Amino acid sequence: EVGGDYYDFLSAGPGKIGVVVADVAGSDVEAAEYTTMGKHVLRTYARECDSPAEVLTKTNDLICEDMRTEMFISLFYGVIDVANKTLRYANAGCEPPIHYSASERRPSLLIADGILLGIKSGMSYQERQIGLGRGDVLVLYTDGLTEAEIDSRRFGTQAVMQAVSQLARRSAQQIADGIHDALHEFVHGRITDDVAVVVLKVVG
């Protein structure tokens, strides 16, 4: 089986971790090929650029030179500064990740403006930054999670946020498993689209 969803972790400089979640349109061999291309292009620019927004701009420009008009990529890219406990991020049309604040005991969406990669060259992307505290949780995911449906009802973002709030005190793996179980129960085991979910938790 092949598909267009992927996630990746990469070195973004000393003490910095880059994290990517992306979805290439389609779920065939061609989508998988573009997934591989996008992954390596972004990795290259992540080594050169400190800014997530700049990385997306450069990645988009290069992809636009080679991508067919009917193919596009939605992608979230964030850089975690481990020492300073911050996350800088930019988004190219991907589902907005969830940040659960342990101190405030509530989830929020990480919104940043930006169009899909591969649509038009010369585009700029909004960059934002948040602080991370002990016990905070980050959940990154593709639209296969929120758009999963049964009987014309979608799982939706609110269901994901509710699951994260209920599971926030558990480990990252247990949170990811809990989200999967909630989705699986909602659709009665019939998951028809690619789904990628990454859960990160601040433990120190």
Coordinates of C-alpha atoms in Angstrom, one line a residue:
E1 CA 0.0 0.0 0.0
V2 CA 1.2 3.5 -0.8
G3 CA -0.1 6.9 0.2
G4 CA 0.6 10.6 0.5
D5 CA 0.6 11.2 4.3
Y6 CA 3.9 11.4 6.1
Y7 CA 5.6 12.7 9.2
D8 CA 9.3 13.4 9.8
F9 CA 11.7 14.6 12.5
L10 CA 14.9 16.3 11.5
S11 CA 17.8 18.3 12.9
A12 CA 17.1 22.1 12.6
G13 CA 20.4 23.2 14.2
P14 CA 22.1 22.8 17.6
G15 CA 19.4 21.9 20.2
K16 CA 16.6 22.3 17.7
I17 CA 14.2 19.6 16.4
G18 CA 12.2 20.0 13.3
V19 CA 8.9 18.2 13.0
V20 CA 6.8 17.8 9.8
V21 CA 3.3 16.5 9.1
A22 CA 2.2 16.5 5.5
D23 CA -0.4 15.2 3.1
V24 CA 0.1 14.9 -0.7
A25 CA -3.2 14.9 -2.7
G26 CA -4.1 11.4 -3.7
S27 CA -3.2 8.0 -2.4
D28 CA -1.5 6.3 -5.4
V29 CA 2.0 5.8 -6.5
E30 CA 2.3 9.3 -8.0
A31 CA 1.3 10.8 -4.6
A32 CA 3.9 8.7 -2.9
E33 CA 6.6 9.9 -5.3
Y34 CA 5.7 13.5 -4.6
T35 CA 5.7 12.7 -0.9
T36 CA 9.3 11.6 -1.2
M37 CA 10.3 14.6 -3.2
G38 CA 8.7 17.0 -0.8
K39 CA 10.3 15.4 2.2
H40 CA 13.8 15.6 0.8
V41 CA 13.4 19.2 -0.5
L42 CA 12.2 20.4 2.9
R43 CA 15.0 18.6 4.7
T44 CA 17.5 20.4 2.4
Y45 CA 16.2 23.8 3.2
A46 CA 15.7 23.1 6.9
R47 CA 19.5 22.7 7.1
E48 CA 20.0 26.1 5.5
C49 CA 17.2 28.3 7.0
D50 CA 16.4 29.0 10.6
S51 CA 12.9 30.2 9.8
P52 CA 10.1 27.7 9.3
A53 CA 8.3 30.2 7.1
E54 CA 11.3 30.7 4.9
V55 CA 11.7 26.9 4.6
L56 CA 8.2 26.6 3.3
T57 CA 8.6 29.5 0.9
K58 CA 11.7 27.9 -0.6
T59 CA 10.2 24.4 -0.7
N60 CA 7.1 25.7 -2.4
D61 CA 9.1 27.6 -5.1
L62 CA 11.1 24.5 -5.9
I63 CA 8.1 22.2 -5.9
C64 CA 6.2 24.6 -8.2
E65 CA 8.9 24.2 -10.8
D66 CA 8.4 20.4 -11.0
M67 CA 4.9 19.6 -9.8
R68 CA 1.9 18.9 -12.0
T69 CA -0.9 21.3 -11.6
E70 CA -3.3 18.7 -10.2
M71 CA -0.8 17.8 -7.4
F72 CA -0.4 19.8 -4.2
I73 CA 0.9 19.3 -0.6
S74 CA -0.5 20.5 2.7
L75 CA 2.3 20.7 5.2
F76 CA 3.0 21.9 8.8
Y77 CA 6.6 22.5 9.8
G78 CA 7.6 23.5 13.3
V79 CA 11.0 23.9 15.0
I80 CA 11.3 23.1 18.7
D81 CA 14.0 24.9 20.7
V82 CA 14.7 22.3 23.4
A83 CA 16.7 24.7 25.7
N84 CA 14.3 27.6 25.5
K85 CA 11.2 25.4 25.3
T86 CA 9.6 27.3 22.3
L87 CA 8.0 26.2 19.1
R88 CA 8.2 28.3 16.0
Y89 CA 6.0 27.1 13.2
A90 CA 4.5 27.8 9.8
N91 CA 1.7 26.0 7.9
A92 CA 0.9 25.4 4.3
G93 CA -2.7 24.5 4.4
C94 CA -2.4 21.6 6.8
E95 CA -4.8 20.9 9.7
P96 CA -3.9 23.3 12.5
P97 CA -2.1 21.3 15.3
I98 CA -3.4 21.2 18.8
H99 CA -1.4 22.6 21.8
Y100 CA -2.6 21.5 25.2
S101 CA -1.4 23.8 27.9
A102 CA -0.9 21.9 31.1
S103 CA -0.8 25.0 33.2
E104 CA -4.1 26.3 31.8
R105 CA -5.6 22.9 31.3
R106 CA -7.0 23.7 27.9
P107 CA -6.3 22.9 24.3
S108 CA -6.0 25.5 21.5
L109 CA -5.3 25.4 17.8
L110 CA -2.0 26.6 16.3
I111 CA -3.2 28.8 13.5
A112 CA -0.8 30.2 10.8
D113 CA -1.8 31.4 7.4
G114 CA -0.4 29.9 4.2
I115 CA -1.6 28.2 1.0
L116 CA -0.8 24.6 -0.1
L117 CA 2.6 23.9 -1.5
G118 CA 2.7 23.5 -5.3
I119 CA -0.1 25.8 -6.2
K120 CA 1.7 29.1 -6.9
S121 CA 5.4 30.2 -6.6
G122 CA 6.5 33.3 -4.8
M123 CA 4.2 32.8 -1.9
S124 CA 5.0 33.8 1.7
Y125 CA 3.9 32.0 4.9
Q126 CA 3.0 33.3 8.3
E127 CA 5.3 32.3 11.1
R128 CA 4.3 32.2 14.8
Q129 CA 5.9 31.1 18.1
I130 CA 4.6 29.8 21.4
G131 CA 6.2 28.8 24.7
L132 CA 6.1 25.3 25.9
G133 CA 5.7 24.3 29.6
R134 CA 6.1 21.1 31.5
G135 CA 3.3 18.7 30.7
D136 CA 2.3 20.5 27.5
V137 CA 1.2 18.3 24.6
L138 CA 1.4 19.0 20.8
V139 CA -0.7 17.0 18.5
L140 CA -0.1 17.2 14.7
Y141 CA -2.3 15.4 12.2
T142 CA -3.6 15.2 8.7
D143 CA -7.2 15.7 7.5
G144 CA -7.8 12.0 7.4
L145 CA -8.3 12.2 11.1
T146 CA -10.8 15.1 11.3
E147 CA -12.6 14.3 8.0
A148 CA -13.2 10.6 8.8
E149 CA -17.0 10.2 8.6
I150 CA -19.8 7.8 9.1
D151 CA -23.5 8.4 8.2
S152 CA -22.5 11.9 6.9
R153 CA -21.0 12.9 10.3
R154 CA -17.4 13.8 10.6
F155 CA -15.1 13.1 13.5
G156 CA -14.0 16.7 13.5
T157 CA -11.5 18.9 15.3
Q158 CA -13.5 19.3 18.4
A159 CA -13.5 15.5 19.0
V160 CA -9.7 15.5 18.7
M161 CA -9.4 18.4 21.1
Q162 CA -11.7 16.6 23.6
A163 CA -9.7 13.4 23.4
V164 CA -6.4 15.3 23.9
S165 CA -7.9 17.1 27.0
Q166 CA -9.0 13.8 28.5
L167 CA -5.7 12.0 27.8
A168 CA -3.3 14.9 28.5
R169 CA -1.8 13.5 31.7
R170 CA -0.8 10.3 29.9
S171 CA 2.3 9.6 27.9
A172 CA 2.7 10.7 24.3
Q173 CA 2.2 7.2 23.0
Q174 CA -0.9 6.6 25.2
I175 CA -2.4 9.9 23.9
A176 CA -1.8 8.8 20.3
D177 CA -3.3 5.4 21.0
G178 CA -6.3 7.1 22.6
I179 CA -6.9 9.3 19.7
H180 CA -6.7 6.3 17.3
D181 CA -9.1 4.4 19.5
A182 CA -11.6 7.3 19.6
L183 CA -11.5 7.5 15.8
H184 CA -11.8 3.8 15.4
E185 CA -14.8 3.7 17.6
F186 CA -16.4 6.6 15.8
V187 CA -16.2 5.1 12.4
H188 CA -16.9 1.6 13.6
G189 CA -13.5 0.4 12.4
R190 CA -13.9 1.7 8.8
I191 CA -11.1 4.1 8.3
T192 CA -11.0 4.8 4.6
D193 CA -8.4 7.6 4.2
D194 CA -4.7 7.9 5.1
V195 CA -4.2 9.2 8.7
A196 CA -1.0 10.6 10.2
V197 CA -0.8 11.6 13.8
V198 CA 2.2 12.8 15.8
V199 CA 2.1 13.5 19.5
L200 CA 4.8 15.3 21.4
K201 CA 4.9 15.9 25.2
V202 CA 7.1 18.1 27.3
V203 CA 8.4 16.0 30.2
G204 CA 11.2 18.1 31.6

